[in-house]
mmCIF file of C-alpha atoms in Angstrom:
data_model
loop_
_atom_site.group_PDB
_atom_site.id
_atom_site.type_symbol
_atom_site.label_atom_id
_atom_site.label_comp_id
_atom_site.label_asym_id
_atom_site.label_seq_id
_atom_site.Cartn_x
_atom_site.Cartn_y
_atom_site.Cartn_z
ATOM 1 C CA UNK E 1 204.285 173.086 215.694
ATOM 2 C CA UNK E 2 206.860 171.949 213.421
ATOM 3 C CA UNK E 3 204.332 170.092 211.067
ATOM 4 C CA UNK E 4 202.324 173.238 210.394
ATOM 5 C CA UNK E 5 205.594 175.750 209.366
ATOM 6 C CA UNK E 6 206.006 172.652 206.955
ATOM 7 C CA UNK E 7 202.635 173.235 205.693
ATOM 8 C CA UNK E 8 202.791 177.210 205.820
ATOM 9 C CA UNK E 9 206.403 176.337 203.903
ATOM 10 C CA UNK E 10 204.304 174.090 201.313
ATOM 11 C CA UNK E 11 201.542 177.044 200.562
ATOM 12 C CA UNK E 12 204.508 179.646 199.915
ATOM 13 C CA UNK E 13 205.812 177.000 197.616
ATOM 14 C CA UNK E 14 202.495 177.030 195.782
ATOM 15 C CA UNK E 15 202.302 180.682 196.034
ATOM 16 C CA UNK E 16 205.737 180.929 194.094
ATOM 17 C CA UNK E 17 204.653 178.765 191.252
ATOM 18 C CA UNK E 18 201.911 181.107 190.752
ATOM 19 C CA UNK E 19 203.769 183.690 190.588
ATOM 20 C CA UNK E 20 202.585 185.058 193.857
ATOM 21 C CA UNK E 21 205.789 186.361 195.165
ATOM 22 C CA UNK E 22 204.659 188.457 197.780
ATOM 23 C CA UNK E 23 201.918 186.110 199.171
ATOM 24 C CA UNK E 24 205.150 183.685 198.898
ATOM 25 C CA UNK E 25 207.753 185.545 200.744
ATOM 26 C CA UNK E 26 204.631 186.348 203.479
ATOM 27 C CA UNK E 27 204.486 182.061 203.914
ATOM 28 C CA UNK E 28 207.721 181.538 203.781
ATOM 29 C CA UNK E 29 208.263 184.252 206.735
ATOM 30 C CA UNK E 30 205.489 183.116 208.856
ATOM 31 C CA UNK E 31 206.982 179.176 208.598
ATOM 32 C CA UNK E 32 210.162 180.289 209.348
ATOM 33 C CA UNK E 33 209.333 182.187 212.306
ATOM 34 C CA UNK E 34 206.963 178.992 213.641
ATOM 35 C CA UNK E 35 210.489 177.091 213.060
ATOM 36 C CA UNK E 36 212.270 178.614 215.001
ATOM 37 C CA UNK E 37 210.600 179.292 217.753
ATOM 38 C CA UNK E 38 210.154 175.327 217.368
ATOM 39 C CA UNK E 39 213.362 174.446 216.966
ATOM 40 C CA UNK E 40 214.847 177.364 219.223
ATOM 41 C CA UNK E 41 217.379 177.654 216.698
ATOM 42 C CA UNK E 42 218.194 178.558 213.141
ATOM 43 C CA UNK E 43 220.698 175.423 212.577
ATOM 44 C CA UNK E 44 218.529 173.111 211.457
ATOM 45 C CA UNK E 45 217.693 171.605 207.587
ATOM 46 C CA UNK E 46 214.081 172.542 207.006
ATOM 47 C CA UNK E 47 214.734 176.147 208.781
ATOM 48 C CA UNK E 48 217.870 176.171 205.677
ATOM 49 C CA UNK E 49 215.149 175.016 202.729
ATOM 50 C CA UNK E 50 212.705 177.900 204.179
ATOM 51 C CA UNK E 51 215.745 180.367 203.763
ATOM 52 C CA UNK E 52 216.240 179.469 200.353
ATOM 53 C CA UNK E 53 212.922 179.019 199.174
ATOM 54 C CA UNK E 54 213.141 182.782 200.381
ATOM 55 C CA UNK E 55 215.906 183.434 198.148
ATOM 56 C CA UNK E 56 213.855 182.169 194.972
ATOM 57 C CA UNK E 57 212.012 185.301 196.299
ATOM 58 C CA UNK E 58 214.305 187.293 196.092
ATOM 59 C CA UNK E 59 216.135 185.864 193.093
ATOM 60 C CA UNK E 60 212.344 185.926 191.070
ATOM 61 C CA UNK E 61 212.203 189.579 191.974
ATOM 62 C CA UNK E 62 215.254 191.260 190.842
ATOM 63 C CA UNK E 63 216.748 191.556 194.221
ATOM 64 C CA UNK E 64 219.956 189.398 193.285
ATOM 65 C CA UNK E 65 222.328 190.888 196.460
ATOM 66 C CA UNK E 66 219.452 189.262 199.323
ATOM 67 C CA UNK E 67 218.973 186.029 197.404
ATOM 68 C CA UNK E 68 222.565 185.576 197.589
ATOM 69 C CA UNK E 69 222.612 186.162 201.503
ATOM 70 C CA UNK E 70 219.790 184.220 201.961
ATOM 71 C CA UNK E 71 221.334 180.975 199.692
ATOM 72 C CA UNK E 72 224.912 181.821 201.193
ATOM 73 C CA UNK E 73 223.035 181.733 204.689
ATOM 74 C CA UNK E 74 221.200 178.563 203.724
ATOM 75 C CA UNK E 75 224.489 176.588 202.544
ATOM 76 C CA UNK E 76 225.783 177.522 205.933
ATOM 77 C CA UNK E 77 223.926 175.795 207.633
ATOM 78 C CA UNK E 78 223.370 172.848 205.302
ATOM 79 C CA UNK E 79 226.993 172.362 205.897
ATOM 80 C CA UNK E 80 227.344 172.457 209.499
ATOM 81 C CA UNK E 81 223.866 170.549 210.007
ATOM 82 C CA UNK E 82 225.273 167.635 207.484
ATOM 83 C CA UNK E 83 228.886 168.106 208.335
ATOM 84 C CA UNK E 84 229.326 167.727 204.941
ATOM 85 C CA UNK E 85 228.841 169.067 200.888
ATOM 86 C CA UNK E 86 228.012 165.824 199.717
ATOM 87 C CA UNK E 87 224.452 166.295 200.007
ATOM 88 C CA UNK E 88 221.494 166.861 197.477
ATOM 89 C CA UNK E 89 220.389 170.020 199.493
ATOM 90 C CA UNK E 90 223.225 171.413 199.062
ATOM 91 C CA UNK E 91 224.174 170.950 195.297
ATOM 92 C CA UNK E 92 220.622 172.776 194.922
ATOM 93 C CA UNK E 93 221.576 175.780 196.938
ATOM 94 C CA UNK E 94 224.891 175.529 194.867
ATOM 95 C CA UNK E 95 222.965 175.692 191.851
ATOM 96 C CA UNK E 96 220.927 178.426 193.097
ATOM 97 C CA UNK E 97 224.052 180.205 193.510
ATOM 98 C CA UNK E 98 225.146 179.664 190.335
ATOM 99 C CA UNK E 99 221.983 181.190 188.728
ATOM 100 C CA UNK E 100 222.869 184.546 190.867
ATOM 101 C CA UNK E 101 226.413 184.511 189.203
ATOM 102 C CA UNK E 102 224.174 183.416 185.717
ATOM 103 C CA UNK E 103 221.867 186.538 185.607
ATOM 104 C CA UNK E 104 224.769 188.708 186.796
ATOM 105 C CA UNK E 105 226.469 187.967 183.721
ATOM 106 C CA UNK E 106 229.315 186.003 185.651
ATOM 107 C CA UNK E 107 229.858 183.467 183.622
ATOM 108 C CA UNK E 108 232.792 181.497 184.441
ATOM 109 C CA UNK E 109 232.019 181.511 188.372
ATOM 110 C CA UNK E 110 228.096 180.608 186.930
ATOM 111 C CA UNK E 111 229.884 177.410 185.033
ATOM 112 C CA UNK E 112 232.296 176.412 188.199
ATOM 113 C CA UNK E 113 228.760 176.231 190.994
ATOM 114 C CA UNK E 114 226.999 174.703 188.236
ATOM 115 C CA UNK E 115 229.047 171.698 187.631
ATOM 116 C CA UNK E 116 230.365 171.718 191.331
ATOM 117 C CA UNK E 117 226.251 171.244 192.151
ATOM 118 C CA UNK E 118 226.668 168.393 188.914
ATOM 119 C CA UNK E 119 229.186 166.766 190.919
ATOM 120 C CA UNK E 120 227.419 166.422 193.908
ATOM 121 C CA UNK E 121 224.585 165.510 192.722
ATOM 122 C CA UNK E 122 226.319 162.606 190.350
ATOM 123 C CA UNK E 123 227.954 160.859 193.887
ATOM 124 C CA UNK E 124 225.030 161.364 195.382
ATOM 125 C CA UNK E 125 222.450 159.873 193.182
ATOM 126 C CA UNK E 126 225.450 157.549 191.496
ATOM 127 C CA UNK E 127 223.667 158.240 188.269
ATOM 128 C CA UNK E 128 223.320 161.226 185.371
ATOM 129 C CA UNK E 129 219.529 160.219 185.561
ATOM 130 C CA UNK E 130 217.730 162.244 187.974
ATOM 131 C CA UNK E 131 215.862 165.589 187.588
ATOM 132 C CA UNK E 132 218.229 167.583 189.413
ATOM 133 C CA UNK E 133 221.074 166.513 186.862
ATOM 134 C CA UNK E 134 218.713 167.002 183.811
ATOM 135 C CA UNK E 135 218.362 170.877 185.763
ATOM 136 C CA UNK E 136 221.850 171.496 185.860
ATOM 137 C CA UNK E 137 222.794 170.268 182.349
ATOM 138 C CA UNK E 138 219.889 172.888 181.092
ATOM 139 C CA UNK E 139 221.462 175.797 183.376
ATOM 140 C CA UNK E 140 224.923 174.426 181.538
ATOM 141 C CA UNK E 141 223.616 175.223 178.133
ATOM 142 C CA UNK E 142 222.219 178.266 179.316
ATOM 143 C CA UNK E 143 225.831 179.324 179.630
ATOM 144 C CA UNK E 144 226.856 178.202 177.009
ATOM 145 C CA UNK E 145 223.779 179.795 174.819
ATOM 146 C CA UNK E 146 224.466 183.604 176.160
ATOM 147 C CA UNK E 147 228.518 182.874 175.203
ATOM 148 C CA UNK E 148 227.221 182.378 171.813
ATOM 149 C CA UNK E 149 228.138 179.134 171.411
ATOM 150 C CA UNK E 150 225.465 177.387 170.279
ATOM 151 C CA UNK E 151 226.794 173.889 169.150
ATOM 152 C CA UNK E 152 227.261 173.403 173.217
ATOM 153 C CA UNK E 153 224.385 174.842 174.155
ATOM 154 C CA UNK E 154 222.385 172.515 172.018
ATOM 155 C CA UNK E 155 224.043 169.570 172.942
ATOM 156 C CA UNK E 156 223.458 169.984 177.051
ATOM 157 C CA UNK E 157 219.739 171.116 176.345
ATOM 158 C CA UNK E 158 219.147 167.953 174.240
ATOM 159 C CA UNK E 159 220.960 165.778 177.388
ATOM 160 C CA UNK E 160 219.251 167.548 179.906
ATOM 161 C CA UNK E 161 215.993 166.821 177.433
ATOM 162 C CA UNK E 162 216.744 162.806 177.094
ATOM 163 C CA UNK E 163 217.062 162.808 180.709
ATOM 164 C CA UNK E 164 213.812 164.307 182.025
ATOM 165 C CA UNK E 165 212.191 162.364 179.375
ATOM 166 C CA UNK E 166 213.546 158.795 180.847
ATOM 167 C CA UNK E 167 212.641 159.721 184.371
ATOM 168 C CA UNK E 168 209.124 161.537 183.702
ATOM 169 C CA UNK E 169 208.522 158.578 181.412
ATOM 170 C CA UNK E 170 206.817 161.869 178.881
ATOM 171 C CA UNK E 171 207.468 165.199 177.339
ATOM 172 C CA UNK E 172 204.651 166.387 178.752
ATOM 173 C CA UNK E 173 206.250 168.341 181.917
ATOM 174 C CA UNK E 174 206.960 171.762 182.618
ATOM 175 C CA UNK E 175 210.505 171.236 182.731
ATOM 176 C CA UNK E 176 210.833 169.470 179.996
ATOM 177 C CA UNK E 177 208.649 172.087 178.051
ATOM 178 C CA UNK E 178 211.571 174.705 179.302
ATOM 179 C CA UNK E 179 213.849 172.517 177.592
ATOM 180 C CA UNK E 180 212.217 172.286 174.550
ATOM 181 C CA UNK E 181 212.009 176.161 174.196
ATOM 182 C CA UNK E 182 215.624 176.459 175.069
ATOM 183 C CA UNK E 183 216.388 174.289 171.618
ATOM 184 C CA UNK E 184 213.784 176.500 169.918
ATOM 185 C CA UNK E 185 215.691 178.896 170.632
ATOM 186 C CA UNK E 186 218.887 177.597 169.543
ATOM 187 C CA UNK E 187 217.324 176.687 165.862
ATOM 188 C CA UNK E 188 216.147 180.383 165.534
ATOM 189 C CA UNK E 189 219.565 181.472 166.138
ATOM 190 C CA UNK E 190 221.030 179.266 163.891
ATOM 191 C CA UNK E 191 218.625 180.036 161.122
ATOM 192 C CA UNK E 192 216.049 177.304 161.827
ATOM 193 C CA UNK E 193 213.182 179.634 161.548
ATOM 194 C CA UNK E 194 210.606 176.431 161.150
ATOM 195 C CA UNK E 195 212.465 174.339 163.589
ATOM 196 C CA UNK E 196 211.956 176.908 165.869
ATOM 197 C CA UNK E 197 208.307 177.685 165.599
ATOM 198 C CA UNK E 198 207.741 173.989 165.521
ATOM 199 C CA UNK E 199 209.768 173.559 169.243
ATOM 200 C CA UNK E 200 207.995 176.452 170.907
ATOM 201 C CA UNK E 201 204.562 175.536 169.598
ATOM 202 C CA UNK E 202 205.562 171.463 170.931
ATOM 203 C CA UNK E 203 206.726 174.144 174.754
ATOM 204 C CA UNK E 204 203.223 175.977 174.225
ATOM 205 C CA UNK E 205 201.296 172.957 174.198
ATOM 206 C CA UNK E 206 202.814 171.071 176.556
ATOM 207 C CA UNK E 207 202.541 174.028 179.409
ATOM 208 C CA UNK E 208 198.567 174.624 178.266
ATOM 209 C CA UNK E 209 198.127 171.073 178.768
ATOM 210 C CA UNK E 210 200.161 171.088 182.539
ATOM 211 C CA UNK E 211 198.836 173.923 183.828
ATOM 212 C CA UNK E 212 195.181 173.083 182.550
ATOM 213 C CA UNK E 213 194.842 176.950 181.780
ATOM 214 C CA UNK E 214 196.286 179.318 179.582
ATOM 215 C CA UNK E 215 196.902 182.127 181.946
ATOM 216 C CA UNK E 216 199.998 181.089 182.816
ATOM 217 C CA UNK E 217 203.055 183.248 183.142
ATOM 218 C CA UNK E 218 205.463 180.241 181.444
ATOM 219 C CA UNK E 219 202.812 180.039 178.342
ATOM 220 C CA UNK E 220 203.224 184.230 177.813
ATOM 221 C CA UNK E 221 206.918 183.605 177.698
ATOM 222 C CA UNK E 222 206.325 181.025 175.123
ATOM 223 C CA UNK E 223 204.541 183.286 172.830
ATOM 224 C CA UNK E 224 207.380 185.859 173.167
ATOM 225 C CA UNK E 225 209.366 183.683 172.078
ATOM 226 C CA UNK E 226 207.287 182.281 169.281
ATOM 227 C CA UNK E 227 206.914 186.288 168.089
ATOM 228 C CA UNK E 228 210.836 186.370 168.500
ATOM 229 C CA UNK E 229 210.915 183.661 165.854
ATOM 230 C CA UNK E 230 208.193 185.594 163.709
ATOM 231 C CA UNK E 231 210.326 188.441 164.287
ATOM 232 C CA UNK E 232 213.247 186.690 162.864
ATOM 233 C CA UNK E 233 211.519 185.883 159.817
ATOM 234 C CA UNK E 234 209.839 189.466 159.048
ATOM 235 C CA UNK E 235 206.360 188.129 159.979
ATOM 236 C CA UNK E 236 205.993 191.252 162.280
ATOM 237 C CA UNK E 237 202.369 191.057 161.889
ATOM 238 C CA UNK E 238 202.292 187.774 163.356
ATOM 239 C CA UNK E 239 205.228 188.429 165.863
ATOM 240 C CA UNK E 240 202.938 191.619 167.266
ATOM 241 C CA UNK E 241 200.100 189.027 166.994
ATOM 242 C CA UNK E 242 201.985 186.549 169.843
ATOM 243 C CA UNK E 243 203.543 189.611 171.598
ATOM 244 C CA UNK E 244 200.004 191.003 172.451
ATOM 245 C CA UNK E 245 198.475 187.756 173.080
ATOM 246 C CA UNK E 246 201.242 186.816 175.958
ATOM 247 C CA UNK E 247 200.733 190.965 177.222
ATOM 248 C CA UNK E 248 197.353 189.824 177.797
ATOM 249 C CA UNK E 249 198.231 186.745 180.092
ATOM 250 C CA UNK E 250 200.920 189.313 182.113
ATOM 251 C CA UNK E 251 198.160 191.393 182.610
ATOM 252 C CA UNK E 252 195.905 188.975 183.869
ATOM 253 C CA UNK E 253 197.990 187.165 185.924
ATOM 254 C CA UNK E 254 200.165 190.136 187.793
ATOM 255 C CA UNK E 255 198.320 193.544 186.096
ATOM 256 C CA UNK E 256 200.284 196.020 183.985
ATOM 257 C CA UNK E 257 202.688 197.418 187.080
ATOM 258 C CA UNK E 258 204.512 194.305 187.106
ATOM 259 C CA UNK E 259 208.102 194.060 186.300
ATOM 260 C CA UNK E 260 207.564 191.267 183.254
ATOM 261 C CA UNK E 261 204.544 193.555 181.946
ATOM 262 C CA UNK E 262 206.154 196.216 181.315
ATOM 263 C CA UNK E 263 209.685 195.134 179.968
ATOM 264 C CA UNK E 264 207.233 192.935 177.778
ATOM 265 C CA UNK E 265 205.459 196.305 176.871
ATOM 266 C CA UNK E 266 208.573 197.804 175.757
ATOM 267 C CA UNK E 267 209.885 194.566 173.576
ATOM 268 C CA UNK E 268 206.888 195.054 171.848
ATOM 269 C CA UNK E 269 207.490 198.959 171.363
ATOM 270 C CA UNK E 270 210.647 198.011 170.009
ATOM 271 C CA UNK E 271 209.213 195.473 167.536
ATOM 272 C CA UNK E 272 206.932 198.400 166.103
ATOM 273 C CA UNK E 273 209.872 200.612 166.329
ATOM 274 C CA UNK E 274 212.351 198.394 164.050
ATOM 275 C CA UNK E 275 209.080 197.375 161.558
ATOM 276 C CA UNK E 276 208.659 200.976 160.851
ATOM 277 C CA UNK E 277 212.542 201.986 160.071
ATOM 278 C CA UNK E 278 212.451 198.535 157.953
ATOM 279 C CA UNK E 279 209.597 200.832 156.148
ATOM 280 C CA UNK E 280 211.197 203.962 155.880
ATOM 281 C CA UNK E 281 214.699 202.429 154.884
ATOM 282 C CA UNK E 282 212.934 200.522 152.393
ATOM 283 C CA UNK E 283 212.153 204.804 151.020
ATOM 284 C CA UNK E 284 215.494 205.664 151.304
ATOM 285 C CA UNK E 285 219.174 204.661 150.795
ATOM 286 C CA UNK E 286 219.855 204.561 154.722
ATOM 287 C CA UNK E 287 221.411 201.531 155.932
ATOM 288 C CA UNK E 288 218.997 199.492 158.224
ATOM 289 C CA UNK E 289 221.678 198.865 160.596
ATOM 290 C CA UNK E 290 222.351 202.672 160.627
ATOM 291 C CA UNK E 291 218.734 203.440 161.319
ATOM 292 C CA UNK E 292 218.071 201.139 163.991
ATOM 293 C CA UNK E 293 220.751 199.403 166.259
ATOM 294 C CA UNK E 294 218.646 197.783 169.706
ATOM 295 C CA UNK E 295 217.682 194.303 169.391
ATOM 296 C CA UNK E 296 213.848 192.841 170.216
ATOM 297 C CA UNK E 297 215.346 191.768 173.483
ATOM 298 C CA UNK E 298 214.876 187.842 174.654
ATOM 299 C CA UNK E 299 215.549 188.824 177.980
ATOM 300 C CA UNK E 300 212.078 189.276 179.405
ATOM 301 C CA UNK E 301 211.588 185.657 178.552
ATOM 302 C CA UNK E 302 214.540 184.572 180.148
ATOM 303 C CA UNK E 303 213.632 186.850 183.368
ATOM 304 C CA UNK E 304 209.955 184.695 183.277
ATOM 305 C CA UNK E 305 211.451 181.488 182.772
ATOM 306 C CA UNK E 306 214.376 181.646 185.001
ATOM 307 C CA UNK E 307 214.715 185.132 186.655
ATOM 308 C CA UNK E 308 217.155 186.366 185.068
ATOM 309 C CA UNK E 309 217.911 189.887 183.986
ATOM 310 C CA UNK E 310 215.935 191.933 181.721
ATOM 311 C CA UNK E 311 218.555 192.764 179.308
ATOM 312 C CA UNK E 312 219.890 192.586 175.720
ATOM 313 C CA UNK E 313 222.675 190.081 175.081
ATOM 314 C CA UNK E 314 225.703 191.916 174.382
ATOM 315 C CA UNK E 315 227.540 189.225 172.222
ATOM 316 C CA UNK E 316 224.570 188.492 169.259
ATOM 317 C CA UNK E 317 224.379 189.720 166.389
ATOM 318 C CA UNK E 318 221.018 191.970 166.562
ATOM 319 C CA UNK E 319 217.870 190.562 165.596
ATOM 320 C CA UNK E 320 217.240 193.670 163.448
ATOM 321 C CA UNK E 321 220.180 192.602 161.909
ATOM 322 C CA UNK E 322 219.655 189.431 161.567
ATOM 323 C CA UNK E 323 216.255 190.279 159.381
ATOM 324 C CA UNK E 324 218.182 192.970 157.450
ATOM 325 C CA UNK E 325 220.548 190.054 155.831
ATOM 326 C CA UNK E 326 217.957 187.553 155.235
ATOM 327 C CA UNK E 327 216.164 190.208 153.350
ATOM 328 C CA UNK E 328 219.266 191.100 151.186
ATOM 329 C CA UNK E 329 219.589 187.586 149.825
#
């Protein structure tokens, strides 16, 4: 019956923000299957939404080639279902897309889905205000943010931030708390070490307080990021300190063989690595930047937050770097 794939579809959806992906992607198969056998056909709108929500899957677990079948396949039939792009549906799936292109490193064709999905979504709703928007306008700075240009970047995350808060009617929302980070992370780039801390402690609290628990995947992310900012500063003692704490959540929440652990694991080998060769330059005339080159990479918190890759950003200055010259002042 078509009521019950909607409530298999609805369990996969909880599955997912759990961080369940297999028990997911197991829903999400057995509600599409019910559909259409129900429907006798794989043209129809909710049959499309169960195809995407299968490429958040895939997206969430690395596998960036199916998710983009799966959201190509899903726009397809959006489009001949509605006859039409003009539809909220499909500005998501658009947006989806765009996130593929994101975490490929495909910038420019990232920008072009993202404010095509903008578009859409502004006839649509005839007004910036909706969550969707506020989504977009985050995903914007996110370009912006990995191009380095951080003046942008902190602009669209503080739009996307006003908006959320005028239709939540509170900061106090998991989006919002993604937001938040995002400019966290924009003040520790720009030197705003207590800015920073102060953001992603405002992100921490907000997710303990949404999620009424603090094994959450989103809250380990946020203590990355708060060691990242510790990092930044020297503190490696109480960078380690947050690194091991949000290890522990991974752990509990998906065990140590999970993708996230383990590049999490390694961030914090590097931290150790780069405290230690700040020692042993500190004994010997070797540059630092000589000694060690790999930045403490951000990337596992962007794969948690929004699935994207596990990798270093190419275009910033490195961390270790970063530490070096505040040290030499």
């Amino acid at each position: 019956h078509a009521n019950i794939a909607v409530t298999i579809n609805n369990l996969g959806d909880i599955a997912k923000r759990q961080g369940d992906y297999a028990e997911a992607k197991k829903l999400y198969n057995e509600s599409l299957d019910i559909s259409e056998k129900v429907y006798g056909t794989r043209q129809h709108a909710f049959i499309a939404i169960t195809i995407n929500n299968l490429g958040d899957i895939a997206k969430s677990q690395g596998d960036y080639a199916e998710a983009k079948k799966l959201y190509n396949e899903s726009l397809d039939i959006y489009e001949k279902v509605y006859g039409t792009r003009q539809h909220t549906n499909i500005a998501v799936t658009i947006n989806n897309l765009g996130d593929i292109a994101n975490n490929q490193g495909d910038y420019a064709e990232a920008k072009k889905l993202y404010n095509e999905s903008l578009d859409i979504c502004e006839k649509v709703y005839r007004t910036r205000q909706h969550t969707n928007i506020a989504g977009t306008i985050n995903n914007l700075g996110d370009i912006a943010k990995r191009q380095g240009d951080y003046a942008e970047a902190k602009k669209l995350y503080n739009e996307s931030l006003d908006i959320s808060e005028k239709v939540y009617g509170t900061r106090q929302h998991a989006s919002i708390a993604v937001t938040i980070n995002n400019l966290g992370t924009i003040a520790r780039e720009q030197g705003g070490f207590e800015e920073s801390l102060k953001l992603h402690m405002e992100s921490f609290s907000i997710y303990k307080q949404v999620y009424d628990t603090p094994n959450h995947y989103t809250i380990a992310a946020t203590l990355f990021r708060i060691g990242e900012t510790f990092a930044a500063m020297g503190e490696f003692g109480s960078a380690k300190l947050k690194y091991e704490e949000g290890l522990e959540i991974l752990e509990k929440v998906f065990g140590v063989n999970h993708v996230w652990y383990v590049a999490a694991s390694g961030a914090l080998d590097k931290l150790k690595s780069m405290e230690n060769d700040i020692e042993r330059s500190k004994e010997s005339d070797i540059p630092i930047s000589k000694v060690h080159e790999e930045e403490l990479t951000s990337g596992v918190v962007e794969a948690i937050e929004g699935n994207a890759e596990i990798e270093g950003k190419k275009n910033r200055k490195s961390l270790f770097g970063r530490i070096f010259s505040k040290k030499k002042k």
